[in-house]
Amino acid sequence: MTAAPAPVHRRRVAVLISGGGSNMAALIAAGQPMDAAYEVVLVLSNRPDAGGLARARAAGVEAIAVDHRPFGKDREGHERAIQAELEHRGVEVVALAGYMRLLTPWLVRKWQGRMLNIHPSLLPLYPGLDTHARALAAGDTEAGCTVHLVTEGVDEGPILGQARVPVQAEDTVETLAARVLGAEHDLYPAVLSDFCRTLS
Ligand code: GRF
């Protein structure tokens, strides 16, 4: 008789969003098989009206809002409330996916080496906002996206993976953004899976 294979421990991942959550949806889907490297156990938005919340619930994932507005300028207070939700659910890895708040060093240090972000450019090119407009203005012939570890500098952490797409002559910000977003949906689950497999 052969022994049954040991069950895979799917790493408990929380996805932080502020908007529609198309990357979030891709991350949830890739984490659903029982032999996946991770499982999305929580989706958390700083905006109660984020479309991604309903989308997560429809996929069977707990989704909550921790509204930043009642905290005013107390950014760390907001993050302490987020941290309590993460700890309560035994979250092991945090994936930022269109989370539109700058993090304080307090939360970044809590998750050092265990927090990932996706950015719609080929970092170190174009950190920050308006990446596609900047790529088009520069006349770049290729664009892409980057998954990186989150550090205190904005979009500066160690790069875990990148995907490239061509820029076409007739591209607008919208058409380029759509092409990059499609690449994001493949890249982020693949990088997160690899990352979770290597965690000790
Ligand atoms: C993506 O372009 C991602 O790279 C950036 O924010 C956008 C989020 O889109 N950080 P979505 O909410 O995942 O559709």
mmCIF file of C-alpha atoms and ligand atoms in Angstrom:
data_model
loop_
_atom_site.group_PDB
_atom_site.id
_atom_site.type_symbol
_atom_site.label_atom_id
_atom_site.label_comp_id
_atom_site.label_asym_id
_atom_site.label_seq_id
_atom_site.Cartn_x
_atom_site.Cartn_y
_atom_site.Cartn_z
ATOM 1 C CA MET A 1 0.000 0.000 0.000
ATOM 2 C CA THR A 2 1.388 3.420 -0.874
ATOM 3 C CA ALA A 3 0.956 6.249 1.568
ATOM 4 C CA ALA A 4 -1.344 9.061 0.513
ATOM 5 C CA PRO A 5 0.616 12.180 -0.410
ATOM 6 C CA ALA A 6 0.822 14.722 2.383
ATOM 7 C CA PRO A 7 -1.747 17.481 1.853
ATOM 8 C CA VAL A 8 -0.296 20.693 0.468
ATOM 9 C CA HIS A 9 -0.420 23.586 2.902
ATOM 10 C CA ARG A 10 -1.855 26.359 0.826
ATOM 11 C CA ARG A 11 -0.389 29.612 2.114
ATOM 12 C CA ARG A 12 -3.052 31.916 3.483
ATOM 13 C CA VAL A 13 -3.077 35.020 1.282
ATOM 14 C CA ALA A 14 -4.922 38.308 1.748
ATOM 15 C CA VAL A 15 -5.426 40.560 -1.278
ATOM 16 C CA LEU A 16 -5.668 44.312 -0.664
ATOM 17 C CA ILE A 17 -7.617 46.303 -3.246
ATOM 18 C CA SER A 18 -9.185 49.710 -3.809
ATOM 19 C CA GLY A 19 -11.062 49.152 -7.068
ATOM 20 C CA GLY A 20 -12.407 46.654 -9.548
ATOM 21 C CA GLY A 21 -10.074 43.873 -8.622
ATOM 22 C CA SER A 22 -9.327 42.162 -11.916
ATOM 23 C CA ASN A 23 -5.917 41.067 -10.615
ATOM 24 C CA MET A 24 -7.589 39.974 -7.400
ATOM 25 C CA ALA A 25 -9.973 37.774 -9.405
ATOM 26 C CA ALA A 26 -7.042 36.175 -11.234
ATOM 27 C CA LEU A 27 -5.271 35.539 -7.920
ATOM 28 C CA ILE A 28 -8.383 33.969 -6.382
ATOM 29 C CA ALA A 29 -8.922 31.668 -9.355
ATOM 30 C CA ALA A 30 -5.339 30.433 -9.416
ATOM 31 C CA GLY A 31 -5.461 29.685 -5.682
ATOM 32 C CA GLN A 32 -8.601 27.567 -5.800
ATOM 33 C CA PRO A 33 -7.279 24.089 -6.734
ATOM 34 C CA MET A 34 -6.520 21.977 -3.667
ATOM 35 C CA ASP A 35 -2.925 21.543 -4.794
ATOM 36 C CA ALA A 36 -2.334 25.256 -5.383
ATOM 37 C CA ALA A 37 0.528 26.885 -3.503
ATOM 38 C CA TYR A 38 -1.780 29.389 -1.861
ATOM 39 C CA GLU A 39 -5.386 30.200 -1.133
ATOM 40 C CA VAL A 40 -6.933 33.667 -0.982
ATOM 41 C CA VAL A 41 -8.645 33.721 2.417
ATOM 42 C CA LEU A 42 -9.469 37.424 2.590
ATOM 43 C CA VAL A 43 -10.000 40.375 0.283
ATOM 44 C CA LEU A 44 -9.749 43.725 2.023
ATOM 45 C CA SER A 45 -10.503 47.146 0.559
ATOM 46 C CA ASN A 46 -9.953 50.610 1.999
ATOM 47 C CA ARG A 47 -12.971 51.696 -0.056
ATOM 48 C CA PRO A 48 -16.375 50.246 0.887
ATOM 49 C CA ASP A 49 -17.607 50.841 -2.689
ATOM 50 C CA ALA A 50 -14.789 48.900 -4.375
ATOM 51 C CA GLY A 51 -16.274 46.673 -7.068
ATOM 52 C CA GLY A 52 -13.831 43.937 -6.199
ATOM 53 C CA LEU A 53 -15.576 43.209 -2.888
ATOM 54 C CA ALA A 54 -18.702 41.806 -4.541
ATOM 55 C CA ARG A 55 -16.557 40.014 -7.076
ATOM 56 C CA ALA A 56 -14.596 38.282 -4.303
ATOM 57 C CA ARG A 57 -17.761 37.252 -2.455
ATOM 58 C CA ALA A 58 -19.174 35.841 -5.699
ATOM 59 C CA ALA A 59 -16.033 33.684 -5.877
ATOM 60 C CA GLY A 60 -16.664 32.454 -2.331
ATOM 61 C CA VAL A 61 -13.984 34.538 -0.619
ATOM 62 C CA GLU A 62 -14.543 36.632 2.496
ATOM 63 C CA ALA A 63 -14.348 40.318 1.561
ATOM 64 C CA ILE A 64 -14.388 43.267 3.940
ATOM 65 C CA ALA A 65 -13.813 46.998 3.872
ATOM 66 C CA VAL A 66 -11.670 48.879 6.368
ATOM 67 C CA ASP A 67 -12.586 52.411 5.372
ATOM 68 C CA HIS A 68 -9.670 54.819 5.684
ATOM 69 C CA ARG A 69 -11.841 57.917 5.991
ATOM 70 C CA PRO A 70 -12.798 57.683 9.695
ATOM 71 C CA PHE A 71 -9.066 57.615 10.520
ATOM 72 C CA GLY A 72 -8.411 61.009 8.902
ATOM 73 C CA LYS A 73 -4.681 61.681 8.904
ATOM 74 C CA ASP A 74 -3.959 58.729 11.189
ATOM 75 C CA ARG A 75 -2.643 56.424 8.498
ATOM 76 C CA GLU A 76 -1.026 54.085 10.965
ATOM 77 C CA GLY A 77 -4.290 53.813 12.890
ATOM 78 C CA HIS A 78 -5.974 52.652 9.697
ATOM 79 C CA GLU A 79 -3.207 50.133 9.121
ATOM 80 C CA ARG A 80 -3.464 48.834 12.688
ATOM 81 C CA ALA A 81 -7.129 48.101 11.985
ATOM 82 C CA ILE A 82 -6.132 46.284 8.790
ATOM 83 C CA GLN A 83 -3.413 44.358 10.615
ATOM 84 C CA ALA A 84 -5.923 43.148 13.212
ATOM 85 C CA GLU A 85 -8.093 41.694 10.418
ATOM 86 C CA LEU A 86 -5.082 39.997 8.819
ATOM 87 C CA GLU A 87 -3.889 38.489 12.094
ATOM 88 C CA HIS A 88 -7.365 37.335 13.023
ATOM 89 C CA ARG A 89 -7.438 35.171 9.882
ATOM 90 C CA GLY A 90 -3.902 33.831 10.137
ATOM 91 C CA VAL A 91 -2.788 35.517 6.930
ATOM 92 C CA GLU A 92 0.741 34.550 5.887
ATOM 93 C CA VAL A 93 1.259 36.595 2.712
ATOM 94 C CA VAL A 94 -0.260 39.916 1.577
ATOM 95 C CA ALA A 95 -0.736 40.713 -2.120
ATOM 96 C CA LEU A 96 -1.440 44.332 -3.026
ATOM 97 C CA ALA A 97 -3.549 44.478 -6.196
ATOM 98 C CA GLY A 98 -4.547 48.003 -7.100
ATOM 99 C CA TYR A 99 -4.411 49.126 -3.464
ATOM 100 C CA MET A 100 -4.258 52.893 -3.861
ATOM 101 C CA ARG A 101 -2.955 53.996 -0.455
ATOM 102 C CA LEU A 102 0.659 54.646 0.355
ATOM 103 C CA LEU A 103 1.675 52.391 3.231
ATOM 104 C CA THR A 104 3.463 53.624 6.329
ATOM 105 C CA PRO A 105 6.739 52.038 7.402
ATOM 106 C CA TRP A 106 4.813 50.433 10.268
ATOM 107 C CA LEU A 107 2.792 48.083 8.045
ATOM 108 C CA VAL A 108 5.625 47.575 5.569
ATOM 109 C CA ARG A 109 7.904 46.370 8.389
ATOM 110 C CA LYS A 110 5.229 44.045 9.738
ATOM 111 C CA TRP A 111 5.126 42.291 6.369
ATOM 112 C CA GLN A 112 8.748 42.603 5.338
ATOM 113 C CA GLY A 113 9.510 39.839 2.851
ATOM 114 C CA ARG A 114 5.879 38.710 2.814
ATOM 115 C CA MET A 115 4.097 41.509 0.964
ATOM 116 C CA LEU A 116 3.956 41.657 -2.844
ATOM 117 C CA ASN A 117 2.709 44.320 -5.245
ATOM 118 C CA ILE A 118 2.015 44.455 -8.959
ATOM 119 C CA HIS A 119 2.920 47.573 -10.873
ATOM 120 C CA PRO A 120 1.980 48.308 -14.509
ATOM 121 C CA SER A 121 5.429 49.106 -15.864
ATOM 122 C CA LEU A 122 8.781 47.471 -16.362
ATOM 123 C CA LEU A 123 10.329 48.717 -13.133
ATOM 124 C CA PRO A 124 12.621 50.503 -12.484
ATOM 125 C CA LEU A 125 10.975 52.422 -15.350
ATOM 126 C CA TYR A 126 7.978 54.533 -14.348
ATOM 127 C CA PRO A 127 7.312 54.050 -10.656
ATOM 128 C CA GLY A 128 4.193 55.871 -9.430
ATOM 129 C CA LEU A 129 1.163 56.811 -11.499
ATOM 130 C CA ASP A 130 0.380 57.311 -15.222
ATOM 131 C CA THR A 131 2.784 54.608 -16.310
ATOM 132 C CA HIS A 132 1.204 53.977 -19.723
ATOM 133 C CA ALA A 133 1.088 57.653 -20.695
ATOM 134 C CA ARG A 134 4.737 57.956 -19.731
ATOM 135 C CA ALA A 135 5.719 54.883 -21.757
ATOM 136 C CA LEU A 136 3.891 56.238 -24.818
ATOM 137 C CA ALA A 137 5.377 59.727 -24.400
ATOM 138 C CA ALA A 138 8.866 58.203 -24.254
ATOM 139 C CA GLY A 139 8.257 56.302 -27.503
ATOM 140 C CA ASP A 140 8.942 52.940 -25.866
ATOM 141 C CA THR A 141 8.521 49.925 -28.114
ATOM 142 C CA GLU A 142 7.715 47.595 -25.251
ATOM 143 C CA ALA A 143 5.857 47.905 -21.999
ATOM 144 C CA GLY A 144 4.887 45.497 -19.266
ATOM 145 C CA CYS A 145 4.342 44.828 -15.622
ATOM 146 C CA THR A 146 6.340 43.910 -12.551
ATOM 147 C CA VAL A 147 5.666 41.955 -9.381
ATOM 148 C CA HIS A 148 7.944 43.032 -6.555
ATOM 149 C CA LEU A 149 8.351 42.790 -2.819
ATOM 150 C CA VAL A 150 7.066 45.836 -0.980
ATOM 151 C CA THR A 151 9.636 47.987 0.786
ATOM 152 C CA GLU A 152 9.422 51.474 2.222
ATOM 153 C CA GLY A 153 10.274 53.156 -1.098
ATOM 154 C CA VAL A 154 7.373 53.377 -3.557
ATOM 155 C CA ASP A 155 7.638 50.652 -6.244
ATOM 156 C CA GLU A 156 11.260 50.055 -5.274
ATOM 157 C CA GLY A 157 11.407 46.591 -3.746
ATOM 158 C CA PRO A 158 13.224 43.549 -5.149
ATOM 159 C CA ILE A 159 11.706 42.370 -8.424
ATOM 160 C CA LEU A 160 10.201 38.870 -8.392
ATOM 161 C CA GLY A 161 8.968 38.732 -11.990
ATOM 162 C CA GLN A 162 8.155 40.758 -15.087
ATOM 163 C CA ALA A 163 6.104 40.297 -18.257
ATOM 164 C CA ARG A 164 6.614 42.245 -21.461
ATOM 165 C CA VAL A 165 4.149 43.278 -24.140
ATOM 166 C CA PRO A 166 4.758 45.152 -27.398
ATOM 167 C CA VAL A 167 3.710 48.768 -27.796
ATOM 168 C CA GLN A 168 1.873 49.186 -31.103
ATOM 169 C CA ALA A 169 2.021 52.292 -33.283
ATOM 170 C CA GLU A 170 -1.679 53.039 -32.883
ATOM 171 C CA ASP A 171 -1.743 52.485 -29.113
ATOM 172 C CA THR A 172 -3.570 54.846 -26.781
ATOM 173 C CA VAL A 173 -3.255 54.813 -23.012
ATOM 174 C CA GLU A 174 -6.401 52.678 -22.933
ATOM 175 C CA THR A 175 -5.315 50.055 -25.461
ATOM 176 C CA LEU A 176 -1.861 49.770 -23.916
ATOM 177 C CA ALA A 177 -3.309 49.547 -20.399
ATOM 178 C CA ALA A 178 -5.630 46.741 -21.502
ATOM 179 C CA ARG A 179 -2.759 44.772 -23.062
ATOM 180 C CA VAL A 180 -0.601 45.185 -19.949
ATOM 181 C CA LEU A 181 -3.513 44.254 -17.677
ATOM 182 C CA GLY A 182 -3.948 40.984 -19.570
ATOM 183 C CA ALA A 183 -0.286 40.224 -18.914
ATOM 184 C CA GLU A 184 -0.728 41.131 -15.238
ATOM 185 C CA HIS A 185 -3.432 38.490 -14.875
ATOM 186 C CA ASP A 186 -0.988 35.769 -15.944
ATOM 187 C CA LEU A 187 2.096 37.121 -14.208
ATOM 188 C CA TYR A 188 0.773 37.803 -10.722
ATOM 189 C CA PRO A 189 -0.670 34.341 -9.942
ATOM 190 C CA ALA A 190 2.431 32.660 -11.367
ATOM 191 C CA VAL A 191 4.825 34.777 -9.307
ATOM 192 C CA LEU A 192 2.741 34.504 -6.146
ATOM 193 C CA SER A 193 2.604 30.713 -6.545
ATOM 194 C CA ASP A 194 6.373 30.451 -6.957
ATOM 195 C CA PHE A 195 6.901 32.793 -4.032
ATOM 196 C CA CYS A 196 4.636 30.758 -1.735
ATOM 197 C CA ARG A 197 6.361 27.505 -2.701
ATOM 198 C CA THR A 198 9.716 28.878 -1.612
ATOM 199 C CA LEU A 199 8.547 30.167 1.777
ATOM 200 C CA SER A 200 9.904 28.224 4.724
HETATM 201 C C1 GRF B 1 -3.324 47.333 -12.136
HETATM 202 O O1 GRF B 1 -2.912 47.963 -13.315
HETATM 203 C C2 GRF B 1 -2.147 47.170 -11.210
HETATM 204 O O2 GRF B 1 -0.946 46.964 -11.880
HETATM 205 C C3 GRF B 1 -2.125 48.480 -10.495
HETATM 206 O O3 GRF B 1 -3.461 48.821 -10.295
HETATM 207 C C4 GRF B 1 -4.263 48.216 -11.309
HETATM 208 C C5 GRF B 1 -5.326 47.432 -10.609
HETATM 209 O O4 GRF B 1 -6.285 46.921 -11.500
HETATM 210 N N1 GRF B 1 -1.344 48.379 -9.277
HETATM 211 P P1 GRF B 1 -7.334 45.832 -11.007
HETATM 212 O O5 GRF B 1 -8.122 46.458 -9.850
HETATM 213 O O6 GRF B 1 -6.587 44.625 -10.573
HETATM 214 O O7 GRF B 1 -8.212 45.592 -12.192
#
